[in-house]
XYZ file of C-alpha atoms in Angstrom:
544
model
C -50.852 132.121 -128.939
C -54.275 131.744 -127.614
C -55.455 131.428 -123.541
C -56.583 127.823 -124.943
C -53.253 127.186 -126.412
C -51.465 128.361 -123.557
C -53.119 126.440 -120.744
C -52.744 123.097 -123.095
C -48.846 123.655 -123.132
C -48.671 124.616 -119.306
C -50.641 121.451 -118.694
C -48.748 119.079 -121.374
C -46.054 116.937 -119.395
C -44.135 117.100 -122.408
C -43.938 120.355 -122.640
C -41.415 122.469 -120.673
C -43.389 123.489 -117.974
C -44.256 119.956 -117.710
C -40.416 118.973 -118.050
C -39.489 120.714 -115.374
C -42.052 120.380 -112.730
C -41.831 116.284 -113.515
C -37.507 116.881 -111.867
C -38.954 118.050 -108.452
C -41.366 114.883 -108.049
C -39.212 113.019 -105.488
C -40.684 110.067 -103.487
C -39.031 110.700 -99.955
C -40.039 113.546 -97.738
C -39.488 116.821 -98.880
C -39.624 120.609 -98.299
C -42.250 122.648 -100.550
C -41.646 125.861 -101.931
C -44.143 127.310 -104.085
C -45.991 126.586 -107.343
C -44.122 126.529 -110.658
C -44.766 130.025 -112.487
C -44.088 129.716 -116.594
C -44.930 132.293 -119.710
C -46.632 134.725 -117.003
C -48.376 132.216 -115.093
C -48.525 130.686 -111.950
C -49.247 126.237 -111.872
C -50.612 125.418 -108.331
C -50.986 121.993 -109.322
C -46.569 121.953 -110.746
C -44.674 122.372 -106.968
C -41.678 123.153 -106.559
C -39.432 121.092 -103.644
C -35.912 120.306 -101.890
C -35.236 116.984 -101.007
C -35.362 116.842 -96.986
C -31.998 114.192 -97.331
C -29.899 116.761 -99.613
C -30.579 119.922 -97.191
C -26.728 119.052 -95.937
C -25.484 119.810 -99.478
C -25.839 123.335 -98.638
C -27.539 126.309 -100.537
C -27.516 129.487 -101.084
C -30.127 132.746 -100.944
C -29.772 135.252 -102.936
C -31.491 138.552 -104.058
C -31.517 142.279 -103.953
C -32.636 143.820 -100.583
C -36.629 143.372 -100.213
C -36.937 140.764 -102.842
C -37.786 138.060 -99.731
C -34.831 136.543 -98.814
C -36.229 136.161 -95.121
C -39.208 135.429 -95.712
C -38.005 132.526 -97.759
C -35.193 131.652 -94.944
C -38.343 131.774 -92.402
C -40.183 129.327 -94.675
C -37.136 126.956 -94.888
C -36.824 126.882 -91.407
C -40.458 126.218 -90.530
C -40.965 123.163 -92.536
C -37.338 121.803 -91.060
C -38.510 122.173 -87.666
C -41.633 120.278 -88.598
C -39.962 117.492 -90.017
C -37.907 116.963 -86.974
C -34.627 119.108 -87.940
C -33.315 121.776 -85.227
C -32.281 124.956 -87.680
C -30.003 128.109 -86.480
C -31.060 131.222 -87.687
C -28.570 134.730 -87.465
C -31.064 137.256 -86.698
C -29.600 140.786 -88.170
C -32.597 143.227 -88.232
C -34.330 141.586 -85.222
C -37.319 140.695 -87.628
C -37.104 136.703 -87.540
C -37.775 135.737 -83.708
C -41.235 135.719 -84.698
C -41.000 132.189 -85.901
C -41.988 130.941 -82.532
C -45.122 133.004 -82.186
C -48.263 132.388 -85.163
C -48.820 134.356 -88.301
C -51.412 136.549 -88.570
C -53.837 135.804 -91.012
C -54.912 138.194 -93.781
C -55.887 139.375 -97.337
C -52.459 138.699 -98.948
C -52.080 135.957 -96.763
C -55.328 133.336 -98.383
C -54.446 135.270 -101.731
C -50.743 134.014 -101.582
C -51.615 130.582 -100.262
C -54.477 130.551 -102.956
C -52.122 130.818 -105.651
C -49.744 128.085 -104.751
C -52.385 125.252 -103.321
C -50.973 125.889 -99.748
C -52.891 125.128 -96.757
C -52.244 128.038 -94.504
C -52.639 127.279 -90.422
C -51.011 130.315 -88.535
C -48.516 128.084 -86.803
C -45.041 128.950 -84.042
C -41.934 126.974 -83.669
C -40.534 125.864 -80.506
C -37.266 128.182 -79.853
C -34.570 129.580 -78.232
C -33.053 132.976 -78.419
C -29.358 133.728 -78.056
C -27.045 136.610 -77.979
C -23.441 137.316 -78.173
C -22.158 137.548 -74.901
C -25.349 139.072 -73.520
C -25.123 141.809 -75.097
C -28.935 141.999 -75.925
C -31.552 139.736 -75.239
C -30.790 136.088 -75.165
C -28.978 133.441 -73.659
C -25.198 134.903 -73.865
C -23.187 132.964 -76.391
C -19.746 133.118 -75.736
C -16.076 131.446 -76.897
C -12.567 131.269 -75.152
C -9.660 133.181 -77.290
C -8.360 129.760 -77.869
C -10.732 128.515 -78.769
C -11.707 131.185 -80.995
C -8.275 130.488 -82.789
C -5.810 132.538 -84.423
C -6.872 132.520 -87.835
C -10.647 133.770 -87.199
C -8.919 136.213 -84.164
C -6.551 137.060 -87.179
C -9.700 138.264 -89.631
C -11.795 139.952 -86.749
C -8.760 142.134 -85.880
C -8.058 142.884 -89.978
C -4.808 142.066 -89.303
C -2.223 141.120 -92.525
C -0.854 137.614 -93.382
C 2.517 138.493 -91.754
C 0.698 139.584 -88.711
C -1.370 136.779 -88.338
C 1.424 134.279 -88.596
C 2.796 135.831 -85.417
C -0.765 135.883 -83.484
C -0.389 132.252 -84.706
C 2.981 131.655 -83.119
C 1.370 133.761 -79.845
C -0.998 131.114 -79.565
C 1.152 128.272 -80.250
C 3.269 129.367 -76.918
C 0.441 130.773 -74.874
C -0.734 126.801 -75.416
C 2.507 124.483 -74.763
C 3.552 127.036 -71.819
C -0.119 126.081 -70.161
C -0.948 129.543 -70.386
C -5.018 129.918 -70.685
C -6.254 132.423 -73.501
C -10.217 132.242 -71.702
C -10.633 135.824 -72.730
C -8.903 139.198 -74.267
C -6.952 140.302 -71.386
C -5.404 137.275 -71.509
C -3.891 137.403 -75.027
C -2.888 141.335 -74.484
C -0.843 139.741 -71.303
C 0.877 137.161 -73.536
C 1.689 139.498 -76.199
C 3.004 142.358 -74.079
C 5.102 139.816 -72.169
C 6.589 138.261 -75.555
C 7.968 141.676 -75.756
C 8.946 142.469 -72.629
C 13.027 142.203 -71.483
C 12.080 138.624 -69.793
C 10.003 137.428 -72.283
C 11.846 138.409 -75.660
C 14.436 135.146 -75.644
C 11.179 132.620 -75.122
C 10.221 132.960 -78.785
C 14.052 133.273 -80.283
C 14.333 129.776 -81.043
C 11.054 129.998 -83.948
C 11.008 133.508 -85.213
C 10.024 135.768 -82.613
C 8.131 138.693 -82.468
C 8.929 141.793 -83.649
C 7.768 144.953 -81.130
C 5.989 146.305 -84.255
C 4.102 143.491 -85.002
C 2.701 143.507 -80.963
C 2.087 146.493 -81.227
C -0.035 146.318 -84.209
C -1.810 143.857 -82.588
C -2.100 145.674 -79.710
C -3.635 148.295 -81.425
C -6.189 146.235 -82.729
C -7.071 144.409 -80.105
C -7.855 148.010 -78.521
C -9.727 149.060 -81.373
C -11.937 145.639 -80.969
C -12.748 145.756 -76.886
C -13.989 148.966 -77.993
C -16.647 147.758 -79.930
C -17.979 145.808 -76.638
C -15.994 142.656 -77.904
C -14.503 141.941 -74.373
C -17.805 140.610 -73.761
C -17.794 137.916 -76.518
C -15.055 136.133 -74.827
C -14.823 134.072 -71.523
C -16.688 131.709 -69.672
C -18.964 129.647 -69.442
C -18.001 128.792 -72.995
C -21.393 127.713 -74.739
C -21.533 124.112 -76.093
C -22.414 124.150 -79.710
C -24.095 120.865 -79.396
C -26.953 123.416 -77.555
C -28.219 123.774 -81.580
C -29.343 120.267 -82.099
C -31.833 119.732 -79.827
C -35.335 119.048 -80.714
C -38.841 119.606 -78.761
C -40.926 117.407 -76.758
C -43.335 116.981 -79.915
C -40.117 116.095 -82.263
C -39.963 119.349 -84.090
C -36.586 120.955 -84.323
C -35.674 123.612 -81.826
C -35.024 126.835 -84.041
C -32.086 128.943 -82.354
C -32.153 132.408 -83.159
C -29.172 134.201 -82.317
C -30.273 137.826 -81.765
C -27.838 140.538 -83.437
C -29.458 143.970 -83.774
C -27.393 145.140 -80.797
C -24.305 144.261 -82.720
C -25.387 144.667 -86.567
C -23.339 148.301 -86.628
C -20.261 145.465 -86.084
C -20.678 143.296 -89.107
C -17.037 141.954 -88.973
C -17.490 140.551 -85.474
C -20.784 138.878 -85.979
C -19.939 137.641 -89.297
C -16.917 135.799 -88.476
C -18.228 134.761 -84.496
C -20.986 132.633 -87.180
C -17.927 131.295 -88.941
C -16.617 130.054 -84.994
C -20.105 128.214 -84.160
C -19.845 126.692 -87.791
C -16.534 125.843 -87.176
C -16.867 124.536 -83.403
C -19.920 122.179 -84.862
C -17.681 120.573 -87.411
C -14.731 120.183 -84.574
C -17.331 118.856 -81.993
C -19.224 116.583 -84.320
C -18.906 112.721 -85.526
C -18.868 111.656 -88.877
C -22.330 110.318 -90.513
C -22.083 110.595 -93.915
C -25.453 110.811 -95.878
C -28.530 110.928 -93.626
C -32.223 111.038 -94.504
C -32.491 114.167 -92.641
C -30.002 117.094 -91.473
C -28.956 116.766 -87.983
C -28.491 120.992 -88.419
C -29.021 123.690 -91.061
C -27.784 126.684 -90.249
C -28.463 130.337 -91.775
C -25.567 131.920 -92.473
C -27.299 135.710 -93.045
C -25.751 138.236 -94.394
C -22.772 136.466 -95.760
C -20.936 138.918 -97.759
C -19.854 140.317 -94.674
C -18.099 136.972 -93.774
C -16.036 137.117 -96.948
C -14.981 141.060 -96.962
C -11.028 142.143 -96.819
C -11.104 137.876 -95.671
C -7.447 136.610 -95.550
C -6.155 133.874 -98.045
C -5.790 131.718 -94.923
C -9.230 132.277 -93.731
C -10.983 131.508 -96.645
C -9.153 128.266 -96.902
C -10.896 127.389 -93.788
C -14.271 128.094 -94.291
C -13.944 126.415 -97.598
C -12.867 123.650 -95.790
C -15.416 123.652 -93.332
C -18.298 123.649 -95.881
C -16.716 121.074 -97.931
C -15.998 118.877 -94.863
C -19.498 119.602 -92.521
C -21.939 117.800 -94.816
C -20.131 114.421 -93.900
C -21.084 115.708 -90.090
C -24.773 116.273 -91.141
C -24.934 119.881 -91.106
C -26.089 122.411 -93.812
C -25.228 125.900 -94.847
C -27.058 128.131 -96.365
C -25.277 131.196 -97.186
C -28.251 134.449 -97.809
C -26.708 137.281 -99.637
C -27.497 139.517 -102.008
C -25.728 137.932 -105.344
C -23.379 135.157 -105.964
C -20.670 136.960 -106.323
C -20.205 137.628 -102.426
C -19.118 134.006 -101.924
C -16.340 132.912 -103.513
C -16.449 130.615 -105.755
C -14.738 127.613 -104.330
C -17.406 127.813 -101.317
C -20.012 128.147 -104.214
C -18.915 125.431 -105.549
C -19.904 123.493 -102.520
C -23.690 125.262 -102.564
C -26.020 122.873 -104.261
C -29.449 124.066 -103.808
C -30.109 127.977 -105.124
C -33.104 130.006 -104.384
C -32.218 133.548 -106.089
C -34.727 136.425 -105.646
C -34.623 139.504 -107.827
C -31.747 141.318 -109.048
C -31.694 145.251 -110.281
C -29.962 146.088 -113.010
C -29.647 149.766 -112.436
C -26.083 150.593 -113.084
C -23.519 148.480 -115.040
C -21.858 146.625 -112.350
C -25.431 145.953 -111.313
C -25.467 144.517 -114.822
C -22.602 142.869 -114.506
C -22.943 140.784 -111.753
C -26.575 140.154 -113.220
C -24.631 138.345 -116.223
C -22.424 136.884 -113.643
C -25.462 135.136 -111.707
C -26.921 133.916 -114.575
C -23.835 132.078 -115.627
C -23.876 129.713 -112.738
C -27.412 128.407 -113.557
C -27.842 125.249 -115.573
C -29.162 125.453 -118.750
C -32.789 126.556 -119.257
C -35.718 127.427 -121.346
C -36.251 130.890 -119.203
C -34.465 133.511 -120.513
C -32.681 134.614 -117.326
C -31.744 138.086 -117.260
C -35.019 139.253 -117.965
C -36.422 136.674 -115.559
C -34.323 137.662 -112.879
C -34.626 141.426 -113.385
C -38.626 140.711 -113.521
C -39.207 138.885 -110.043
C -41.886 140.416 -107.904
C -41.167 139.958 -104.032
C -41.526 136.181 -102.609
C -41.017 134.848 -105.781
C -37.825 133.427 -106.905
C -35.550 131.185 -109.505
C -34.913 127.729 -107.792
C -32.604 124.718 -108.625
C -31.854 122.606 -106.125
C -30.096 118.675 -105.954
C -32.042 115.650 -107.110
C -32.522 112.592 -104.791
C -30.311 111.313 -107.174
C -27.841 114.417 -106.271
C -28.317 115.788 -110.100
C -29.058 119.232 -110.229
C -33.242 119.821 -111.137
C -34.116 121.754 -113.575
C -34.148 125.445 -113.272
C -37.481 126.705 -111.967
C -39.123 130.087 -111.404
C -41.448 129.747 -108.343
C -43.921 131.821 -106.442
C -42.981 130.843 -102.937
C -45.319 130.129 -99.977
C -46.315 132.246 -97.055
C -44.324 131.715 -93.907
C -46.922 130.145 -91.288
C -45.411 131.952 -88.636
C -45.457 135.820 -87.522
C -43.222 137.384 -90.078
C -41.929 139.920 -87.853
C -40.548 140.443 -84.614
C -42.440 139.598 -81.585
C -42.703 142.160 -78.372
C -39.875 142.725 -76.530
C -41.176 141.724 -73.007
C -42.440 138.157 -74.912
C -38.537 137.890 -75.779
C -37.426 138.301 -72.589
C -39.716 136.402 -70.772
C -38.912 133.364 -73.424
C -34.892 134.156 -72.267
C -35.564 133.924 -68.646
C -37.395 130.491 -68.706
C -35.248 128.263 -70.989
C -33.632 126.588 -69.056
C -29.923 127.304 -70.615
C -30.390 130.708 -68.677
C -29.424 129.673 -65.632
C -26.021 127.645 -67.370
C -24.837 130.603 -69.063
C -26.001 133.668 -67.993
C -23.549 134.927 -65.257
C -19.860 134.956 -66.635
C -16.776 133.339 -64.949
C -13.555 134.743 -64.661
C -11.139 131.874 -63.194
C -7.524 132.038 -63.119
C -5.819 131.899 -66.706
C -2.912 133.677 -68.533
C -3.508 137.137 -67.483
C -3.442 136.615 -63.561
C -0.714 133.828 -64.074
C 1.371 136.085 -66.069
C 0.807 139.249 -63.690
C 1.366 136.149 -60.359
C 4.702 135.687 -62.364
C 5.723 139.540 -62.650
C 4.705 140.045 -59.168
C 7.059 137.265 -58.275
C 9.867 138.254 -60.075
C 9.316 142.378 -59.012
C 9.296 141.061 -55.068
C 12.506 138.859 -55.974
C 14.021 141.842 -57.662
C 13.232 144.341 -54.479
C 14.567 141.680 -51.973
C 17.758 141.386 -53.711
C 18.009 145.139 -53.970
C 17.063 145.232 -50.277
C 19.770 142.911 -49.753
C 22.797 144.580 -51.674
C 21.888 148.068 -49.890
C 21.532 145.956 -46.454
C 25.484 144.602 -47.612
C 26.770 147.631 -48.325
C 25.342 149.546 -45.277
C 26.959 146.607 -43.251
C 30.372 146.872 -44.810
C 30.464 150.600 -44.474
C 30.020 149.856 -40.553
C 32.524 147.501 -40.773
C 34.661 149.692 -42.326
C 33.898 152.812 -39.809
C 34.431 150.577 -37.150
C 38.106 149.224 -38.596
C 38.865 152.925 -38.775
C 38.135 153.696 -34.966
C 40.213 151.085 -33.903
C 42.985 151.481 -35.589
C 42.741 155.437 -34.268
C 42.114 153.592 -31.337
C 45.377 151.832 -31.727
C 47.391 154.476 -32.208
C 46.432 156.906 -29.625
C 47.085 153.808 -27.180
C 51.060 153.060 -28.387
C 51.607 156.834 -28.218
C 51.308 156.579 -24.009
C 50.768 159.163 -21.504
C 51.707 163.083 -22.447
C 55.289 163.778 -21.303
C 55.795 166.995 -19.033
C 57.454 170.020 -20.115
C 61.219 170.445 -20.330
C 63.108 173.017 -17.713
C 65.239 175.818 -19.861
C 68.511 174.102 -18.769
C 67.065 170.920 -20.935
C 65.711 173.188 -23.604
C 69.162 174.724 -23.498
C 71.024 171.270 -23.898
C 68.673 169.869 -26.073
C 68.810 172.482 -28.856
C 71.023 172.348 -32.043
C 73.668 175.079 -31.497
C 74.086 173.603 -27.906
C 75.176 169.945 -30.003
C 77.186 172.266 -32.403
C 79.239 173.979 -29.914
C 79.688 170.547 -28.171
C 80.963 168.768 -30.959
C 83.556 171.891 -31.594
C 84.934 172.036 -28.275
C 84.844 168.000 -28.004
C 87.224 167.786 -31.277
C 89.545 170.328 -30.250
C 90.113 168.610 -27.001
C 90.399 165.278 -28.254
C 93.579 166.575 -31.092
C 95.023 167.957 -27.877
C 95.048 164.655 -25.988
C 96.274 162.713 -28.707
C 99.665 165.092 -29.459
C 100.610 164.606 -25.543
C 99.768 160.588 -25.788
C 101.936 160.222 -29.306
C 104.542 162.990 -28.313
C 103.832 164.785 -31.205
C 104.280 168.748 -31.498
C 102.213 171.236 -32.722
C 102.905 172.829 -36.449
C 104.574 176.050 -35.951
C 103.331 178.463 -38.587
């Protein structure tokens, strides 16, 4: 096929280049991507767009590392802060707070925006910068234990399904005894009491806990304060609600929550994301379809989220994406490939942007075959599309105004408008220190809540238990008096009945008084008596 031939079918609407640029004409606002590239070539004049009122449906990034994914995250965001929409971005390598300070303008730059009809103005975004419990620069972002919740507590501590039904029933009593789980010293209190001789028969009634199980989750909960997490939880507990505010000139506030101080954790930052998504959906009314997001947050790095993930806790993220898009939020999950999400959350993504994939080794392959499988029919042939990519370009589908899928597009994707990189680190912390959310969550509070009610209670019952040890050994010191006391005067007693000493006896009394003196007497006295009776009777004595 000629040049000739080949610019008449790229520029016949018939044709398939033609077919598929005419699915992302919309008539409402919309978000614009790139230029359409087909057989080689790239159409400035065929763009390539998302629907500004099906951004809640959710979507997914995808590629190999260095394909683009940020960049392309960066240039989602922009446009949905200029169209009004506040956007939360997960910062991992520390490389996207520059979306609030201009581009710089350059060669690649005007040759990029040259090739895709985009009118390049090096532009910044109002924001705000977070971080997880301070740790880091940013406003600290941090969450009570309960209301961090056993089930995400569960998958942050790795813990098994048998062990996280009993960190359920932990927080079940901790919460109808009015005992306050504000941060992790307060749950190790609860458990260790559960376990303890006064606390064992509290849970008897509904299963109790078994001393292994605490101390499993003991152990764990050691293991995780030593990654720094103690400083995730307490107070002031930050209002979600923070992520939907929007400028003085009506663009969307973009919230970047800062992370390279953490990104050696990815368990803990990965599922803390899951609590903010999850807290928005709790906190949030129901609005059902709106012409524009009220929220789209970045969920980066998402097949951390999902790794060694319990049955129960990927029930409730499903759950959350299914359910959030009612509340106006979107998700967009950035990952590497497809198969990191599983695929009833997939299900739920709607609009796809995926970057290059290698195909290097045979899973590589694999999962190559995989990703191509959960595209709509096309006239690309995928695998060698996808496996062909250069960096910022990208195979799009995305949802119709109608809510159809469009028809699968390869795109050369525009140029970010603002710094794509990080900005200096005395900029960042100046930008911390004058938002004025500094001030309402910077220092933490540590009021009074399970731990120093539980510890009140022990104290109590330790005094109680000393008094009435005090008091037996007080008792029987007293009746051992009373008893030393009964035995001198009874002595007492007897050595007064006995009377005064007698003197001592002359020898004529010793003489009478002694045995052979009564023997003789009672001799003699017999013999006399017989006598006295033979003259009285007038009897004679027996001659022999």
């Amino acid at each position: 096929m000629s040049e000739s031939t080949d610019a008449a079918a790229t520029a016949d609407p018939t044709g398939p280049a033609g077919q598929i640029a005419a699915g992302y004409e919309f008539t409402g606002p919309a978000l614009d991507l790139g230029a359409l590239l087909w057989d080689g070539a790239c159409l400035p004049d065929r763009q390539i767009r998302i629907p500004l009122s099906m951004l809640n449906r959710h979507g997914l990034v995808a590629g190999a590392t260095g394909t683009g994914k940020t960049k392309t995250l960066q240039l989602i965001a922009e446009q949905l802060s200029a169209n009004g929409v506040p956007v939360f971005l997960a910062d991992i390598k520390g490389d996207v707070c520059g979306i609030t300070a201009p581009g710089t303008p350059g060669a690649r730059i005007a040759e990029r925006a040259g090739d895709v009809a985009q009118s390049w103005e090096p532009t910044g975004f109002p924001g705000e910068f977070y971080a997880l419990g301070g740790i880091g620069p940013g406003i600290p972002v941090r969450s009570t234990v309960t209301a961090f919740g056993p089930v995400l507590m569960s998958k942050v501590l790795q813990l098994n399904q048998t062990q996280e039904q009993s960190l359920g029933l932990i927080f079940h009593y901790a919460d109808t005894k009015g005992l306050e789980l504000i941060d992790l010293k307060d749950l190790r209190a609860v458990v260790a009491f559960l376990v303890s001789d006064r606390g064992r028969a509290e849970l008897k009634g509904i299963g109790g806990l078994s001393t292994a199980t605490a101390g499993v989750i003991l152990r764990a909960l050691t293991a995780f304060e030593a990654q720094g997490a103690a400083e995730f939880f307490g107070e002031p507990e930050f209002d979600t609600s923070e992520f939907l505010r929007t400028a003085a000139d009506g663009r969307g506030v973009v919230s970047v929550l800062e992370l390279p101080a953490v990104q050696d954790k990815p368990q803990l930052f990965s599922t803390f994301l899951m609590w903010l998504l999850a807290d928005l959906y709790n906190d949030l009314p129901e609005v059902g379809d709106l012409e524009r997001p009220k929220l789209v947050f970045f969920f980066d790095e998402a097949h951390l989220l999902f790794s060694g993930a319990s049955k129960a806790f990927l029930q409730s993220v499903t759950q959350t994406v299914r359910l959030i898009r009612s509340k106006g939020v979107g998700v967009f999950f950035v990952t590497q490939t497809p198969k990191d999400v599983p695929g009833d959350v997939l299900a739920q993504l709607g609009n796809r942007v995926q970057h290059a994939l290698r195909a290097y080794t045979p899973d590589d392959a694999k999962a190559l075959r995989a990703t191509v499988r959960t595209f709509p029919h096309s006239p690309y042939d995928l695998e060698k599309l996808l496996t062909g990519l250069g960096t910022g370009e990208a195979v799009v589908t995305v949802l119709g105004e109608n809510g159809a899928p469009t028809p699968v597009a390869a795109t050369r994707l525009r140029a970010p408008q603002s710094l794509m990189g990080p900005i200096a680190a005395a900029d960042l912390e100046r930008a911390v220190q004058a938002s004025p959310l500094w001030s309402r969550y910077a220092e933490p509070v540590d009021r009074e809540s399970a731990y120093e009610k539980i510890s009140a209670e022990q104290a109590a019952a330790e005094a109680q238990a000393e008094a009435a040890a005090a008091a037996a050994e007080a008792e029987e010191q007293a009746e051992a008096a009373q008893e030393q006391a009964e035995a001198a005067r009874k002595q007492a007693a007897r050595a007064a009945g006995r009377g005064a000493p007698k003197a001592e006896p002359s020898l004529a009394e010793q003489v009478v008084g002694s045995g052979l003196f009564r023997s003789l007497a009672r001799s003699i006295g017999t013999q006399l008596g017989r006598e006295i009776s033979r003259s009285v009777f007038g009897t004679a004595r027996r001659r022999r």
